[in-house]
């Protein structure tokens, strides 16, 4: 009789653990299978006239096929704008950061660096705008990065070039 109850307990424990694993795996895989549609936010003409800097997202670690990014980013006086050609590999809890350090190429490059979190990434593809908080001096920021907060992983960095230097 003891072995019968032990078998039932193992069966129930296996079912609970299997269900928990399946649900966790489903939450992890969901953004890859069903990514949200591309974003298509626009800037007003008045916002476009105040370009401060621009850059291009890169695939920081080419040996990692999951964490990649590409496309242009424009930084205006009050807005960070991910251009229509922006794209990153899907994942959970991605955020857009303004970072004072340039040439960020790995997650460890962000260690002990203060940054401005502009909010969660709204789509893995397409144009998006993020408001820069009042009081941020854009001259102090040299990068825009896409960061995975859940796993503390760099997804894609973009080094910024001053609009004055680009002219």
Short mmCIF file of N, CA and C in Angstrom, two decimals:
data_model
loop_
_atom_site.label_atom_id
_atom_site.label_comp_id
_atom_site.label_asym_id
_atom_site.label_seq_id
_atom_site.Cartn_x
_atom_site.Cartn_y
_atom_site.Cartn_z
N UNK A 1 0.83 -1.20 0.00
CA UNK A 1 0.00 0.00 0.00
C UNK A 1 0.87 1.26 0.00
N UNK A 2 2.03 1.18 0.74
CA UNK A 2 2.92 2.32 0.80
C UNK A 2 3.45 2.67 -0.60
N UNK A 3 3.80 1.68 -1.38
CA UNK A 3 4.34 1.94 -2.72
C UNK A 3 3.27 2.53 -3.64
N UNK A 4 2.02 2.17 -3.41
CA UNK A 4 0.93 2.75 -4.20
C UNK A 4 0.85 4.26 -3.96
N UNK A 5 0.86 4.69 -2.70
CA UNK A 5 0.78 6.11 -2.38
C UNK A 5 2.04 6.85 -2.83
N UNK A 6 3.17 6.18 -2.73
CA UNK A 6 4.40 6.79 -3.22
C UNK A 6 4.30 7.01 -4.73
N UNK A 7 3.77 6.04 -5.44
CA UNK A 7 3.58 6.16 -6.90
C UNK A 7 2.63 7.31 -7.24
N UNK A 8 1.56 7.44 -6.48
CA UNK A 8 0.60 8.53 -6.71
C UNK A 8 1.27 9.88 -6.45
N UNK A 9 2.05 9.97 -5.35
CA UNK A 9 2.73 11.23 -5.03
C UNK A 9 3.72 11.61 -6.13
N UNK A 10 4.46 10.63 -6.62
CA UNK A 10 5.42 10.89 -7.71
C UNK A 10 4.67 11.33 -8.97
N UNK A 11 3.56 10.68 -9.26
CA UNK A 11 2.75 11.04 -10.43
C UNK A 11 2.25 12.49 -10.32
N UNK A 12 1.73 12.86 -9.16
CA UNK A 12 1.22 14.22 -8.95
C UNK A 12 2.36 15.24 -9.01
N UNK A 13 3.48 14.95 -8.35
CA UNK A 13 4.62 15.84 -8.38
C UNK A 13 5.14 16.02 -9.81
N UNK A 14 5.21 14.93 -10.55
CA UNK A 14 5.63 15.01 -11.95
C UNK A 14 4.67 15.85 -12.78
N UNK A 15 3.38 15.70 -12.53
CA UNK A 15 2.39 16.50 -13.25
C UNK A 15 2.50 17.98 -12.93
N UNK A 16 2.70 18.29 -11.66
CA UNK A 16 2.83 19.69 -11.25
C UNK A 16 4.11 20.30 -11.84
N UNK A 17 5.23 19.60 -11.70
CA UNK A 17 6.49 20.10 -12.26
C UNK A 17 6.43 20.20 -13.78
N UNK A 18 5.86 19.21 -14.43
CA UNK A 18 5.73 19.24 -15.89
C UNK A 18 4.86 20.38 -16.36
N UNK A 19 3.76 20.61 -15.67
CA UNK A 19 2.88 21.73 -16.02
C UNK A 19 3.58 23.06 -15.79
N UNK A 20 4.26 23.18 -14.66
CA UNK A 20 5.00 24.42 -14.39
C UNK A 20 6.07 24.67 -15.43
N UNK A 21 6.81 23.65 -15.81
CA UNK A 21 7.84 23.79 -16.84
C UNK A 21 7.21 24.17 -18.17
N UNK A 22 6.11 23.53 -18.52
CA UNK A 22 5.42 23.83 -19.78
C UNK A 22 4.91 25.27 -19.83
N UNK A 23 4.35 25.75 -18.75
CA UNK A 23 3.86 27.13 -18.70
C UNK A 23 5.03 28.11 -18.81
N UNK A 24 6.11 27.86 -18.07
CA UNK A 24 7.29 28.74 -18.13
C UNK A 24 7.88 28.75 -19.54
N UNK A 25 7.98 27.59 -20.15
CA UNK A 25 8.51 27.51 -21.51
C UNK A 25 7.59 28.24 -22.49
N UNK A 26 6.29 28.13 -22.28
CA UNK A 26 5.33 28.83 -23.13
C UNK A 26 5.47 30.34 -23.04
N UNK A 27 5.65 30.85 -21.83
CA UNK A 27 5.85 32.30 -21.66
C UNK A 27 7.14 32.76 -22.31
N UNK A 28 8.18 31.92 -22.27
CA UNK A 28 9.46 32.29 -22.87
C UNK A 28 9.39 32.26 -24.39
N UNK A 29 8.74 31.27 -24.95
CA UNK A 29 8.70 31.10 -26.41
C UNK A 29 7.64 31.97 -27.08
N UNK A 30 6.60 32.38 -26.35
CA UNK A 30 5.48 33.12 -26.93
C UNK A 30 5.90 34.30 -27.80
N UNK A 31 6.83 35.20 -27.35
CA UNK A 31 7.18 36.35 -28.21
C UNK A 31 7.87 35.95 -29.51
N UNK A 32 8.50 34.77 -29.52
CA UNK A 32 9.16 34.30 -30.74
C UNK A 32 8.14 33.76 -31.74
N UNK A 33 7.13 33.10 -31.24
CA UNK A 33 6.12 32.49 -32.11
C UNK A 33 5.07 33.51 -32.54
N UNK A 34 4.67 34.39 -31.63
CA UNK A 34 3.63 35.37 -31.91
C UNK A 34 4.13 36.78 -31.61
N UNK A 35 5.10 37.29 -32.36
CA UNK A 35 5.60 38.65 -32.08
C UNK A 35 4.51 39.68 -32.35
N UNK A 36 4.53 40.79 -31.60
CA UNK A 36 3.54 41.84 -31.86
C UNK A 36 3.79 42.47 -33.22
N UNK A 37 2.79 43.12 -33.78
CA UNK A 37 2.98 43.75 -35.09
C UNK A 37 4.00 44.88 -35.02
N UNK A 38 4.55 45.21 -36.17
CA UNK A 38 5.53 46.30 -36.25
C UNK A 38 4.88 47.62 -35.84
N UNK A 39 5.65 48.46 -35.19
CA UNK A 39 5.16 49.78 -34.79
C UNK A 39 5.28 50.73 -35.97
N UNK A 40 4.49 51.78 -35.94
CA UNK A 40 4.54 52.79 -37.01
C UNK A 40 4.22 54.17 -36.44
N UNK A 41 4.94 54.55 -35.39
CA UNK A 41 4.73 55.86 -34.79
C UNK A 41 5.43 56.92 -35.63
N UNK A 42 4.91 58.12 -35.60
CA UNK A 42 5.46 59.21 -36.41
C UNK A 42 5.86 60.37 -35.51
N UNK A 43 6.75 61.21 -36.03
CA UNK A 43 7.14 62.44 -35.35
C UNK A 43 6.49 63.61 -36.05
N UNK A 44 6.14 64.64 -35.29
CA UNK A 44 5.64 65.88 -35.88
C UNK A 44 6.81 66.61 -36.54
N UNK A 45 6.53 67.43 -37.53
CA UNK A 45 7.58 68.18 -38.23
C UNK A 45 8.37 69.06 -37.26
N UNK A 46 7.72 69.63 -36.27
CA UNK A 46 8.41 70.48 -35.29
C UNK A 46 9.44 69.67 -34.51
N UNK A 47 9.13 68.41 -34.19
CA UNK A 47 10.07 67.57 -33.46
C UNK A 47 11.29 67.23 -34.32
N UNK A 48 11.10 67.01 -35.59
CA UNK A 48 12.18 66.63 -36.50
C UNK A 48 13.20 67.75 -36.70
N UNK A 49 12.82 68.99 -36.46
CA UNK A 49 13.73 70.11 -36.72
C UNK A 49 14.82 70.24 -35.66
N UNK A 50 14.69 69.55 -34.54
CA UNK A 50 15.64 69.69 -33.43
C UNK A 50 16.50 68.45 -33.26
N UNK A 51 17.09 67.93 -34.34
CA UNK A 51 17.93 66.73 -34.27
C UNK A 51 19.21 67.04 -33.49
N UNK A 52 19.50 66.22 -32.47
CA UNK A 52 20.68 66.39 -31.64
C UNK A 52 21.77 65.39 -32.03
N UNK A 53 21.37 64.12 -32.26
CA UNK A 53 22.34 63.06 -32.59
C UNK A 53 21.62 61.93 -33.31
N UNK A 54 22.40 61.07 -33.93
CA UNK A 54 21.83 59.90 -34.58
C UNK A 54 22.82 58.75 -34.50
N UNK A 55 22.33 57.55 -34.75
CA UNK A 55 23.17 56.37 -34.70
C UNK A 55 22.51 55.21 -35.40
N UNK A 56 23.19 54.08 -35.34
CA UNK A 56 22.69 52.86 -35.99
C UNK A 56 22.90 51.70 -35.02
N UNK A 57 21.83 50.92 -34.79
CA UNK A 57 21.92 49.75 -33.93
C UNK A 57 22.74 48.67 -34.64
N UNK A 58 23.53 47.95 -33.85
CA UNK A 58 24.38 46.90 -34.41
C UNK A 58 24.14 45.58 -33.69
N UNK A 59 24.60 44.53 -34.30
CA UNK A 59 24.59 43.19 -33.70
C UNK A 59 25.90 43.09 -32.91
N UNK A 60 25.84 43.36 -31.62
CA UNK A 60 27.04 43.48 -30.79
C UNK A 60 27.81 42.17 -30.69
N UNK A 61 27.12 41.05 -30.68
CA UNK A 61 27.78 39.75 -30.56
C UNK A 61 27.31 38.84 -31.69
N UNK A 62 28.01 38.85 -32.83
CA UNK A 62 27.58 38.06 -33.99
C UNK A 62 27.47 36.56 -33.73
N UNK A 63 28.13 36.05 -32.69
CA UNK A 63 28.01 34.62 -32.39
C UNK A 63 26.70 34.29 -31.66
N UNK A 64 25.94 35.31 -31.29
CA UNK A 64 24.65 35.13 -30.62
C UNK A 64 23.53 35.45 -31.61
N UNK A 65 22.87 34.43 -32.18
CA UNK A 65 21.85 34.68 -33.19
C UNK A 65 20.53 35.22 -32.64
N UNK A 66 20.33 35.16 -31.33
CA UNK A 66 19.06 35.59 -30.73
C UNK A 66 19.05 37.08 -30.41
N UNK A 67 20.17 37.60 -29.88
CA UNK A 67 20.24 38.99 -29.45
C UNK A 67 20.90 39.83 -30.53
N UNK A 68 20.07 40.39 -31.39
CA UNK A 68 20.60 41.23 -32.47
C UNK A 68 19.74 42.47 -32.60
N UNK A 69 20.26 43.44 -33.30
CA UNK A 69 19.51 44.65 -33.59
C UNK A 69 20.06 45.30 -34.84
N UNK A 70 19.20 46.06 -35.48
CA UNK A 70 19.63 46.82 -36.65
C UNK A 70 18.68 47.98 -36.85
N UNK A 71 19.11 48.93 -37.65
CA UNK A 71 18.27 50.08 -37.95
C UNK A 71 18.81 51.35 -37.32
N UNK A 72 18.19 52.45 -37.69
CA UNK A 72 18.63 53.77 -37.26
C UNK A 72 17.87 54.27 -36.05
N UNK A 73 18.55 55.15 -35.29
CA UNK A 73 17.93 55.85 -34.17
C UNK A 73 18.29 57.32 -34.30
N UNK A 74 17.32 58.18 -34.05
CA UNK A 74 17.53 59.62 -34.07
C UNK A 74 17.16 60.18 -32.70
N UNK A 75 18.02 61.04 -32.17
CA UNK A 75 17.76 61.67 -30.88
C UNK A 75 17.46 63.14 -31.13
N UNK A 76 16.25 63.52 -30.76
CA UNK A 76 15.81 64.91 -30.90
C UNK A 76 15.84 65.56 -29.52
N UNK A 77 15.56 66.82 -29.45
CA UNK A 77 15.63 67.58 -28.21
C UNK A 77 14.83 66.94 -27.07
N UNK A 78 13.65 66.37 -27.37
CA UNK A 78 12.80 65.80 -26.34
C UNK A 78 12.40 64.36 -26.60
N UNK A 79 12.94 63.75 -27.66
CA UNK A 79 12.47 62.43 -28.08
C UNK A 79 13.60 61.58 -28.64
N UNK A 80 13.59 60.29 -28.27
CA UNK A 80 14.42 59.30 -28.95
C UNK A 80 13.49 58.59 -29.91
N UNK A 81 13.89 58.55 -31.18
CA UNK A 81 13.03 57.99 -32.22
C UNK A 81 13.72 56.82 -32.90
N UNK A 82 13.14 55.63 -32.75
CA UNK A 82 13.62 54.46 -33.46
C UNK A 82 12.99 54.51 -34.84
N UNK A 83 13.81 54.58 -35.87
CA UNK A 83 13.33 54.78 -37.24
C UNK A 83 12.60 53.54 -37.77
N UNK A 84 11.96 53.66 -38.91
CA UNK A 84 11.13 52.59 -39.47
C UNK A 84 11.91 51.32 -39.79
N UNK A 85 13.24 51.43 -39.99
CA UNK A 85 14.04 50.23 -40.29
C UNK A 85 14.56 49.54 -39.04
N UNK A 86 14.13 49.98 -37.85
CA UNK A 86 14.56 49.39 -36.58
C UNK A 86 14.00 47.97 -36.45
N UNK A 87 14.86 47.07 -35.93
CA UNK A 87 14.42 45.70 -35.66
C UNK A 87 15.36 45.05 -34.65
N UNK A 88 14.79 44.28 -33.71
CA UNK A 88 15.57 43.47 -32.78
C UNK A 88 14.95 42.08 -32.73
N UNK A 89 15.78 41.10 -32.33
CA UNK A 89 15.24 39.75 -32.11
C UNK A 89 14.29 39.78 -30.93
N UNK A 90 13.19 39.05 -30.96
CA UNK A 90 12.19 39.13 -29.89
C UNK A 90 12.69 38.54 -28.58
N UNK A 91 12.10 39.03 -27.51
CA UNK A 91 12.43 38.54 -26.18
C UNK A 91 11.59 39.27 -25.14
N UNK A 92 11.78 38.92 -23.88
CA UNK A 92 10.97 39.52 -22.81
C UNK A 92 11.61 40.76 -22.21
N UNK A 93 10.81 41.69 -21.78
CA UNK A 93 11.22 42.83 -20.95
C UNK A 93 12.36 43.67 -21.54
N UNK A 94 12.27 44.00 -22.83
CA UNK A 94 13.27 44.87 -23.45
C UNK A 94 12.97 46.32 -23.11
N UNK A 95 14.02 47.10 -22.84
CA UNK A 95 13.89 48.53 -22.52
C UNK A 95 14.84 49.33 -23.39
N UNK A 96 14.50 50.62 -23.56
CA UNK A 96 15.34 51.55 -24.30
C UNK A 96 16.05 52.42 -23.28
N UNK A 97 17.39 52.44 -23.33
CA UNK A 97 18.21 53.22 -22.39
C UNK A 97 19.02 54.26 -23.15
N UNK A 98 19.14 55.43 -22.55
CA UNK A 98 20.13 56.44 -22.94
C UNK A 98 21.31 56.24 -22.01
N UNK A 99 22.52 56.09 -22.57
CA UNK A 99 23.68 55.74 -21.78
C UNK A 99 24.80 56.76 -22.03
N UNK A 100 25.46 57.25 -20.96
CA UNK A 100 26.52 58.24 -21.15
C UNK A 100 27.80 57.66 -21.75
N UNK A 101 27.96 56.36 -21.69
CA UNK A 101 29.16 55.70 -22.19
C UNK A 101 28.98 55.31 -23.65
N UNK A 102 30.03 55.43 -24.44
CA UNK A 102 30.00 55.01 -25.84
C UNK A 102 30.63 53.65 -26.00
N UNK A 103 30.52 53.09 -27.19
CA UNK A 103 31.14 51.81 -27.56
C UNK A 103 30.77 50.68 -26.61
N UNK A 104 29.51 50.57 -26.27
CA UNK A 104 29.04 49.46 -25.44
C UNK A 104 28.87 48.25 -26.37
N UNK A 105 29.57 47.16 -26.05
CA UNK A 105 29.54 45.98 -26.91
C UNK A 105 29.20 44.70 -26.16
N UNK A 106 29.13 44.78 -24.83
CA UNK A 106 28.75 43.61 -24.04
C UNK A 106 27.98 44.06 -22.81
N UNK A 107 27.30 43.13 -22.18
CA UNK A 107 26.51 43.44 -20.99
C UNK A 107 27.38 44.00 -19.87
N UNK A 108 28.62 43.53 -19.76
CA UNK A 108 29.51 43.99 -18.70
C UNK A 108 29.91 45.46 -18.89
N UNK A 109 29.81 45.98 -20.11
CA UNK A 109 30.15 47.39 -20.35
C UNK A 109 29.18 48.35 -19.64
N UNK A 110 28.02 47.85 -19.26
CA UNK A 110 27.02 48.70 -18.60
C UNK A 110 27.15 48.66 -17.07
N UNK A 111 28.07 47.81 -16.57
CA UNK A 111 28.27 47.68 -15.13
C UNK A 111 28.68 49.02 -14.52
N UNK A 112 28.01 49.41 -13.46
CA UNK A 112 28.30 50.65 -12.71
C UNK A 112 28.14 51.92 -13.55
N UNK A 113 27.33 51.87 -14.59
CA UNK A 113 27.07 53.04 -15.43
C UNK A 113 25.65 53.50 -15.18
N UNK A 114 25.49 54.79 -14.89
CA UNK A 114 24.15 55.35 -14.72
C UNK A 114 23.54 55.56 -16.10
N UNK A 115 22.26 55.33 -16.25
CA UNK A 115 21.59 55.47 -17.52
C UNK A 115 20.19 56.00 -17.30
N UNK A 116 19.54 56.40 -18.37
CA UNK A 116 18.16 56.86 -18.30
C UNK A 116 17.30 55.82 -18.99
N UNK A 117 16.37 55.22 -18.25
CA UNK A 117 15.45 54.23 -18.80
C UNK A 117 14.28 54.98 -19.43
N UNK A 118 14.14 54.88 -20.74
CA UNK A 118 13.07 55.59 -21.45
C UNK A 118 11.79 54.78 -21.51
N UNK A 119 11.82 53.55 -21.03
CA UNK A 119 10.62 52.73 -21.00
C UNK A 119 10.77 51.43 -21.76
N UNK A 120 9.75 50.61 -21.65
CA UNK A 120 9.75 49.31 -22.31
C UNK A 120 9.60 49.44 -23.82
N UNK A 121 10.31 48.58 -24.53
CA UNK A 121 10.20 48.53 -25.99
C UNK A 121 8.79 48.09 -26.35
N UNK A 122 8.12 48.82 -27.23
CA UNK A 122 6.72 48.54 -27.56
C UNK A 122 6.56 47.55 -28.70
N UNK A 123 7.58 47.39 -29.53
CA UNK A 123 7.51 46.44 -30.64
C UNK A 123 8.93 46.06 -31.02
N UNK A 124 9.11 44.88 -31.58
CA UNK A 124 10.43 44.41 -31.98
C UNK A 124 10.84 44.96 -33.34
N UNK A 125 9.94 45.69 -33.96
CA UNK A 125 10.19 46.17 -35.32
C UNK A 125 9.40 47.45 -35.56
N UNK A 126 10.00 48.37 -36.31
CA UNK A 126 9.27 49.56 -36.73
C UNK A 126 9.56 50.80 -35.92
N UNK A 127 9.00 51.92 -36.37
CA UNK A 127 9.28 53.22 -35.76
C UNK A 127 8.54 53.38 -34.43
N UNK A 128 9.28 53.94 -33.46
CA UNK A 128 8.75 54.14 -32.11
C UNK A 128 9.38 55.40 -31.53
N UNK A 129 8.62 56.10 -30.72
CA UNK A 129 9.15 57.32 -30.09
C UNK A 129 9.10 57.18 -28.57
N UNK A 130 10.16 57.70 -27.92
CA UNK A 130 10.28 57.64 -26.48
C UNK A 130 10.63 59.03 -25.97
N UNK A 131 9.85 59.51 -25.03
CA UNK A 131 10.03 60.86 -24.49
C UNK A 131 11.25 60.87 -23.56
N UNK A 132 12.08 61.88 -23.73
CA UNK A 132 13.25 62.07 -22.86
C UNK A 132 12.80 62.91 -21.67
N UNK A 133 13.05 62.44 -20.45
CA UNK A 133 12.61 63.20 -19.27
C UNK A 133 13.25 64.59 -19.21
N UNK A 134 12.52 65.51 -18.64
CA UNK A 134 13.02 66.88 -18.47
C UNK A 134 14.29 66.85 -17.63
N UNK A 135 15.22 67.73 -17.95
CA UNK A 135 16.45 67.84 -17.18
C UNK A 135 17.59 66.97 -17.67
N UNK A 136 17.35 66.14 -18.68
CA UNK A 136 18.42 65.29 -19.21
C UNK A 136 19.24 66.12 -20.21
N UNK A 137 20.54 66.23 -19.96
CA UNK A 137 21.43 66.96 -20.86
C UNK A 137 21.96 65.97 -21.91
N UNK A 138 21.44 66.06 -23.11
CA UNK A 138 21.76 65.09 -24.16
C UNK A 138 23.24 65.10 -24.55
N UNK A 139 23.94 66.16 -24.27
CA UNK A 139 25.38 66.21 -24.58
C UNK A 139 26.16 65.18 -23.76
N UNK A 140 25.57 64.73 -22.65
CA UNK A 140 26.24 63.77 -21.77
C UNK A 140 26.01 62.31 -22.19
N UNK A 141 25.20 62.07 -23.21
CA UNK A 141 24.82 60.70 -23.58
C UNK A 141 25.38 60.34 -24.94
N UNK A 142 26.07 59.19 -25.00
CA UNK A 142 26.77 58.78 -26.21
C UNK A 142 26.22 57.53 -26.86
N UNK A 143 25.21 56.89 -26.21
CA UNK A 143 24.65 55.65 -26.76
C UNK A 143 23.17 55.55 -26.44
N UNK A 144 22.48 54.85 -27.31
CA UNK A 144 21.13 54.36 -27.03
C UNK A 144 21.25 52.85 -27.14
N UNK A 145 20.74 52.14 -26.14
CA UNK A 145 20.82 50.68 -26.21
C UNK A 145 19.46 50.06 -25.95
N UNK A 146 19.31 48.85 -26.46
CA UNK A 146 18.16 48.01 -26.15
C UNK A 146 18.68 46.97 -25.16
N UNK A 147 18.03 46.89 -24.02
CA UNK A 147 18.50 46.05 -22.91
C UNK A 147 17.37 45.13 -22.45
N UNK A 148 17.70 43.88 -22.16
CA UNK A 148 16.72 42.94 -21.59
C UNK A 148 16.83 43.02 -20.07
N UNK A 149 15.83 43.61 -19.43
CA UNK A 149 15.85 43.75 -17.98
C UNK A 149 15.70 42.43 -17.25
N UNK A 150 14.93 41.51 -17.82
CA UNK A 150 14.69 40.25 -17.14
C UNK A 150 15.97 39.45 -16.97
N UNK A 151 16.84 39.45 -17.99
CA UNK A 151 18.05 38.63 -17.94
C UNK A 151 19.34 39.46 -17.88
N UNK A 152 19.22 40.79 -17.75
CA UNK A 152 20.39 41.68 -17.72
C UNK A 152 21.34 41.40 -18.88
N UNK A 153 20.79 41.50 -20.09
CA UNK A 153 21.56 41.20 -21.30
C UNK A 153 21.44 42.37 -22.28
N UNK A 154 22.58 42.73 -22.86
CA UNK A 154 22.60 43.72 -23.93
C UNK A 154 22.01 43.09 -25.18
N UNK A 155 21.03 43.75 -25.77
CA UNK A 155 20.43 43.24 -27.01
C UNK A 155 21.09 43.92 -28.20
N UNK A 156 21.11 45.25 -28.20
CA UNK A 156 21.73 45.96 -29.32
C UNK A 156 22.09 47.39 -28.90
N UNK A 157 23.34 47.82 -29.18
CA UNK A 157 23.74 49.19 -28.90
C UNK A 157 23.75 50.04 -30.17
N UNK A 158 23.60 51.34 -29.99
CA UNK A 158 23.76 52.29 -31.08
C UNK A 158 24.62 53.44 -30.55
N UNK A 159 25.81 53.60 -31.12
CA UNK A 159 26.67 54.74 -30.77
C UNK A 159 26.10 55.98 -31.45
N UNK A 160 26.07 57.08 -30.71
CA UNK A 160 25.49 58.31 -31.23
C UNK A 160 26.56 59.23 -31.79
N UNK A 161 26.24 59.86 -32.91
CA UNK A 161 27.07 60.89 -33.51
C UNK A 161 26.30 62.19 -33.44
N UNK A 162 26.94 63.22 -32.93
CA UNK A 162 26.29 64.53 -32.80
C UNK A 162 25.83 65.01 -34.17
N UNK A 163 24.66 65.61 -34.20
CA UNK A 163 24.12 66.14 -35.47
C UNK A 163 25.02 67.23 -36.01
N UNK A 164 25.69 67.98 -35.16
CA UNK A 164 26.61 69.04 -35.59
C UNK A 164 27.83 68.39 -36.25
N UNK A 165 28.34 67.28 -35.68
CA UNK A 165 29.50 66.59 -36.23
C UNK A 165 29.17 65.89 -37.53
N UNK A 166 27.90 65.48 -37.70
CA UNK A 166 27.49 64.76 -38.91
C UNK A 166 27.32 65.68 -40.11
N UNK A 167 27.20 66.98 -39.89
CA UNK A 167 26.98 67.91 -40.99
C UNK A 167 28.20 68.19 -41.79
#
